[in-house]
Amino acid sequence: MCEKSKEKAPSISTTNSVGMDFMLIPAGEFYLDPSEFSYDIPVKLTIKESFYLGKYQVTQKQWKTVMGNEPSCFEGDDRPVECITWNEVRNFIKRLNEMENTDKYRLPSEIEWEYACRAETDSEYFFGSQDMELDEYAWYYLNSQDGTHPVGQKKPNPWGLHDMYGNVWEWCQNRYHRNYEEALAEGTAWETVGSIGIVLRGGGWVSYPEKCRSSCRSSFDSDYGSYSVGFRLLMAL
């Protein structure tokens, strides 16, 4: 009798049809920062399924390939696309899914984003608890020269993701809530957009070090675009 064939393990990285590189993020657990979610003690969350996350923030060249326009304030093919609203990002994702005849692309939830950013670390930054090394990993207020930079010039986190801190803030899938249970109860952000803004993570070129921490959160309205806001994509397995 033949042995049951084992399911092939996913590659540690992959590239799609428009040149976006993705890194495999394994399933696991991490703790929320109580100060960011109105809790007295840390809350453990479980990421039950592995997924791919963009190795880099989506670039202007990739945006133009899918959308056919150039919305960014700081022009450059390899710079992150910015000045795009969350609603425009939805259209980008819809078109990309159509181009590849799939439904596997979306924005990460802020929990998936933070889990991938931390990469099994529990300090303020994935490289430690002090910001003295931030220059090596991020373009932020003190070194950005008042603008974005081409993606991937700074060191990656332990899971191979670049610019998780700085360069541009990153749109997430869900709306901003102080309580994580409220966010879960709301359901998917795609159908329910109201007065509460959409979550941003990671800090940008305009940000001071404390805004680049793994747990730091911000938000904008879904129809607001800024020269300090971009995104990276999640690709389901």
Short mmCIF file of C-alpha atoms in Angstrom, two decimals:
data_model
loop_
_atom_site.label_atom_id
_atom_site.label_comp_id
_atom_site.label_asym_id
_atom_site.label_seq_id
_atom_site.Cartn_x
_atom_site.Cartn_y
_atom_site.Cartn_z
CA MET A 1 0.00 0.00 0.00
CA CYS A 2 1.37 3.41 -0.96
CA GLU A 3 1.98 5.94 1.76
CA LYS A 4 -0.18 9.00 1.77
CA SER A 5 1.62 11.76 -0.08
CA LYS A 6 2.55 14.67 2.13
CA GLU A 7 1.27 18.10 1.31
CA LYS A 8 4.03 20.26 -0.11
CA ALA A 9 5.24 22.91 2.33
CA PRO A 10 4.88 26.51 1.09
CA SER A 11 8.02 28.28 -0.09
CA ILE A 12 9.64 30.73 2.30
CA SER A 13 9.19 33.43 -0.36
CA THR A 14 7.34 33.91 -3.63
CA THR A 15 6.85 36.54 -6.37
CA ASN A 16 3.64 37.36 -8.20
CA SER A 17 2.90 38.41 -11.79
CA VAL A 18 3.59 42.12 -11.23
CA GLY A 19 6.89 41.59 -9.41
CA MET A 20 5.72 41.78 -5.80
CA ASP A 21 7.84 39.70 -3.44
CA PHE A 22 6.18 37.98 -0.48
CA MET A 23 7.62 36.34 2.64
CA LEU A 24 6.03 33.41 4.45
CA ILE A 25 4.69 34.33 7.90
CA PRO A 26 4.20 31.18 10.02
CA ALA A 27 1.26 30.66 12.36
CA GLY A 28 1.91 31.48 16.02
CA GLU A 29 1.05 33.67 19.02
CA PHE A 30 1.89 37.08 20.44
CA TYR A 31 0.73 39.47 23.15
CA LEU A 32 -1.05 42.79 22.56
CA ASP A 33 0.41 45.86 24.23
CA PRO A 34 -2.17 46.74 26.95
CA SER A 35 -1.53 50.48 26.56
CA GLU A 36 -2.63 50.40 22.92
CA PHE A 37 -5.85 48.44 23.44
CA SER A 38 -7.18 49.66 26.82
CA TYR A 39 -6.36 46.52 28.79
CA ASP A 40 -4.75 46.21 32.23
CA ILE A 41 -2.79 43.08 31.31
CA PRO A 42 -1.37 41.74 28.02
CA VAL A 43 -3.79 39.70 25.89
CA LYS A 44 -2.48 36.71 23.97
CA LEU A 45 -3.65 36.36 20.36
CA THR A 46 -3.23 33.35 18.09
CA ILE A 47 -2.57 33.54 14.35
CA LYS A 48 -3.99 30.18 13.34
CA GLU A 49 -2.92 30.06 9.70
CA SER A 50 0.30 30.96 7.92
CA PHE A 51 0.17 33.61 5.21
CA TYR A 52 2.39 35.58 2.87
CA LEU A 53 3.07 39.28 3.47
CA GLY A 54 4.71 41.72 1.10
CA LYS A 55 8.47 41.84 1.57
CA TYR A 56 8.27 45.52 0.67
CA GLN A 57 5.67 48.26 0.65
CA VAL A 58 3.84 48.40 -2.69
CA THR A 59 5.87 50.53 -5.08
CA GLN A 60 4.83 53.19 -7.56
CA LYS A 61 5.85 50.96 -10.47
CA GLN A 62 3.61 48.15 -9.19
CA TRP A 63 0.72 50.54 -8.65
CA LYS A 64 1.08 51.92 -12.18
CA THR A 65 1.19 48.39 -13.64
CA VAL A 66 -2.16 47.57 -12.03
CA MET A 67 -3.94 50.94 -12.00
CA GLY A 68 -2.35 52.83 -14.90
CA ASN A 69 -1.85 56.09 -13.00
CA GLU A 70 0.77 57.77 -10.81
CA PRO A 71 -0.77 59.34 -7.68
CA SER A 72 2.36 59.77 -5.55
CA CYS A 73 3.79 63.07 -4.37
CA PHE A 74 7.37 61.77 -4.22
CA GLU A 75 7.93 60.26 -7.66
CA GLY A 76 10.14 57.22 -8.24
CA ASP A 77 9.40 53.72 -9.51
CA ASP A 78 10.97 52.02 -6.49
CA ARG A 79 9.58 54.37 -3.89
CA PRO A 80 6.43 53.31 -2.04
CA VAL A 81 3.20 54.52 -3.57
CA GLU A 82 1.52 57.16 -1.38
CA CYS A 83 -1.21 59.79 -1.55
CA ILE A 84 -3.67 56.94 -2.05
CA THR A 85 -6.82 56.45 0.01
CA TRP A 86 -7.96 53.19 1.60
CA ASN A 87 -10.83 53.14 -0.90
CA GLU A 88 -8.36 53.41 -3.79
CA VAL A 89 -6.34 50.56 -2.30
CA ARG A 90 -9.52 48.46 -2.34
CA ASN A 91 -9.78 49.09 -6.09
CA PHE A 92 -6.13 48.15 -6.56
CA ILE A 93 -6.67 44.85 -4.75
CA LYS A 94 -9.81 44.12 -6.77
CA ARG A 95 -7.96 44.68 -10.04
CA LEU A 96 -4.94 42.64 -8.98
CA ASN A 97 -7.16 39.73 -7.97
CA GLU A 98 -8.90 39.96 -11.34
CA MET A 99 -5.57 40.06 -13.20
CA GLU A 100 -4.50 36.82 -11.52
CA ASN A 101 -7.97 35.25 -11.46
CA THR A 102 -7.86 34.80 -7.69
CA ASP A 103 -9.17 36.22 -4.43
CA LYS A 104 -6.03 35.71 -2.36
CA TYR A 105 -4.90 39.36 -2.09
CA ARG A 106 -6.05 41.74 0.63
CA LEU A 107 -4.72 44.13 3.23
CA PRO A 108 -3.51 42.57 6.49
CA SER A 109 -5.57 43.11 9.61
CA GLU A 110 -3.68 45.18 12.14
CA ILE A 111 -3.22 42.05 14.25
CA GLU A 112 -1.66 40.17 11.32
CA TRP A 113 0.48 43.23 10.62
CA GLU A 114 1.79 43.49 14.18
CA TYR A 115 2.39 39.75 14.43
CA ALA A 116 4.46 39.83 11.23
CA CYS A 117 6.31 42.95 12.35
CA ARG A 118 7.25 41.50 15.74
CA ALA A 119 8.52 38.26 14.22
CA GLU A 120 8.43 36.41 17.56
CA THR A 121 9.89 39.32 19.54
CA ASP A 122 8.22 41.00 22.51
CA SER A 123 10.27 44.21 22.82
CA GLU A 124 9.27 47.75 21.77
CA TYR A 125 10.99 47.22 18.42
CA PHE A 126 11.85 43.90 16.80
CA PHE A 127 15.54 44.75 17.31
CA GLY A 128 15.20 45.68 21.02
CA SER A 129 13.60 48.02 23.53
CA GLN A 130 15.59 51.18 22.69
CA ASP A 131 15.43 53.25 19.50
CA MET A 132 19.21 53.75 19.13
CA GLU A 133 19.34 51.29 16.20
CA LEU A 134 16.28 52.64 14.41
CA ASP A 135 18.41 54.35 11.74
CA GLU A 136 19.45 50.91 10.49
CA TYR A 137 15.86 49.75 9.97
CA ALA A 138 13.73 52.78 9.14
CA TRP A 139 13.35 56.06 7.28
CA TYR A 140 11.76 58.35 9.87
CA TYR A 141 11.72 62.00 10.93
CA LEU A 142 15.37 62.19 11.98
CA ASN A 143 16.92 60.66 8.83
CA SER A 144 14.37 60.82 5.98
CA GLN A 145 15.34 64.24 4.61
CA ASP A 146 11.62 65.08 4.39
CA GLY A 147 10.52 62.41 1.96
CA THR A 148 10.15 58.73 1.10
CA HIS A 149 12.98 56.49 -0.11
CA PRO A 150 13.15 53.45 -2.40
CA VAL A 151 11.91 50.35 -0.60
CA GLY A 152 14.33 47.79 0.81
CA GLN A 153 17.28 50.09 1.56
CA LYS A 154 17.12 49.45 5.30
CA LYS A 155 17.65 46.19 7.19
CA PRO A 156 14.70 43.75 7.33
CA ASN A 157 13.07 42.30 10.42
CA PRO A 158 13.83 38.67 11.41
CA TRP A 159 11.23 37.37 8.93
CA GLY A 160 12.71 39.27 5.99
CA LEU A 161 10.24 42.18 5.84
CA HIS A 162 11.66 45.60 4.98
CA ASP A 163 10.36 49.04 6.03
CA MET A 164 7.96 47.71 8.64
CA TYR A 165 9.01 50.85 10.48
CA GLY A 166 8.97 54.19 8.69
CA ASN A 167 9.02 55.27 5.03
CA VAL A 168 5.19 55.31 4.83
CA TRP A 169 2.43 54.43 7.28
CA GLU A 170 0.57 51.31 6.10
CA TRP A 171 -3.17 50.91 5.64
CA CYS A 172 -4.65 47.88 7.38
CA GLN A 173 -7.91 46.09 6.67
CA ASN A 174 -9.89 47.02 9.77
CA ARG A 175 -11.30 50.12 11.38
CA TYR A 176 -9.77 51.61 14.53
CA HIS A 177 -11.11 50.38 17.88
CA ARG A 178 -9.65 50.77 21.35
CA ASN A 179 -10.98 47.36 22.36
CA TYR A 180 -9.99 44.30 20.33
CA GLU A 181 -13.24 42.48 21.09
CA GLU A 182 -15.13 45.37 19.49
CA ALA A 183 -13.01 45.05 16.38
CA LEU A 184 -13.76 41.32 16.19
CA ALA A 185 -17.48 41.86 16.71
CA GLU A 186 -17.64 44.41 13.91
CA GLY A 187 -16.83 41.89 11.19
CA THR A 188 -15.00 42.66 7.99
CA ALA A 189 -14.01 46.25 7.28
CA TRP A 190 -14.71 45.92 3.57
CA GLU A 191 -18.48 46.23 4.00
CA THR A 192 -18.71 48.49 7.04
CA VAL A 193 -17.06 51.88 6.78
CA GLY A 194 -18.35 54.53 9.16
CA SER A 195 -17.09 57.43 11.21
CA ILE A 196 -14.28 55.43 12.80
CA GLY A 197 -11.06 55.70 10.81
CA ILE A 198 -9.07 52.86 9.24
CA VAL A 199 -6.03 51.61 11.16
CA LEU A 200 -2.53 52.65 10.12
CA ARG A 201 0.60 50.88 11.32
CA GLY A 202 4.39 51.25 11.24
CA GLY A 203 5.03 54.98 11.22
CA GLY A 204 6.32 56.97 8.25
CA TRP A 205 9.06 59.33 7.12
CA VAL A 206 7.32 62.07 9.15
CA SER A 207 7.28 60.04 12.38
CA TYR A 208 9.32 60.29 15.57
CA PRO A 209 10.79 57.02 16.93
CA GLU A 210 7.92 56.33 19.35
CA LYS A 211 5.49 56.19 16.41
CA CYS A 212 7.59 53.46 14.78
CA ARG A 213 7.16 50.93 17.59
CA SER A 214 5.71 47.51 16.72
CA SER A 215 2.52 48.18 18.68
CA CYS A 216 1.92 51.83 17.73
CA ARG A 217 -1.42 52.57 16.04
CA SER A 218 -2.94 55.47 14.18
CA SER A 219 -5.89 56.00 11.83
CA PHE A 220 -7.21 58.01 8.89
CA ASP A 221 -10.59 58.26 7.20
CA SER A 222 -11.03 55.77 4.37
CA ASP A 223 -11.25 58.53 1.75
CA TYR A 224 -8.17 60.43 2.95
CA GLY A 225 -4.81 60.15 1.20
CA SER A 226 -1.48 61.47 2.45
CA TYR A 227 2.12 61.72 1.24
CA SER A 228 3.11 59.65 4.30
CA VAL A 229 0.63 56.76 3.83
CA GLY A 230 0.99 53.66 1.63
CA PHE A 231 0.44 49.93 2.08
CA ARG A 232 1.71 46.37 1.69
CA LEU A 233 -0.33 43.34 0.70
CA LEU A 234 -1.19 40.05 2.31
CA MET A 235 -1.46 37.02 0.05
CA ALA A 236 -3.34 34.02 1.41
CA LEU A 237 -1.86 30.54 0.98
#
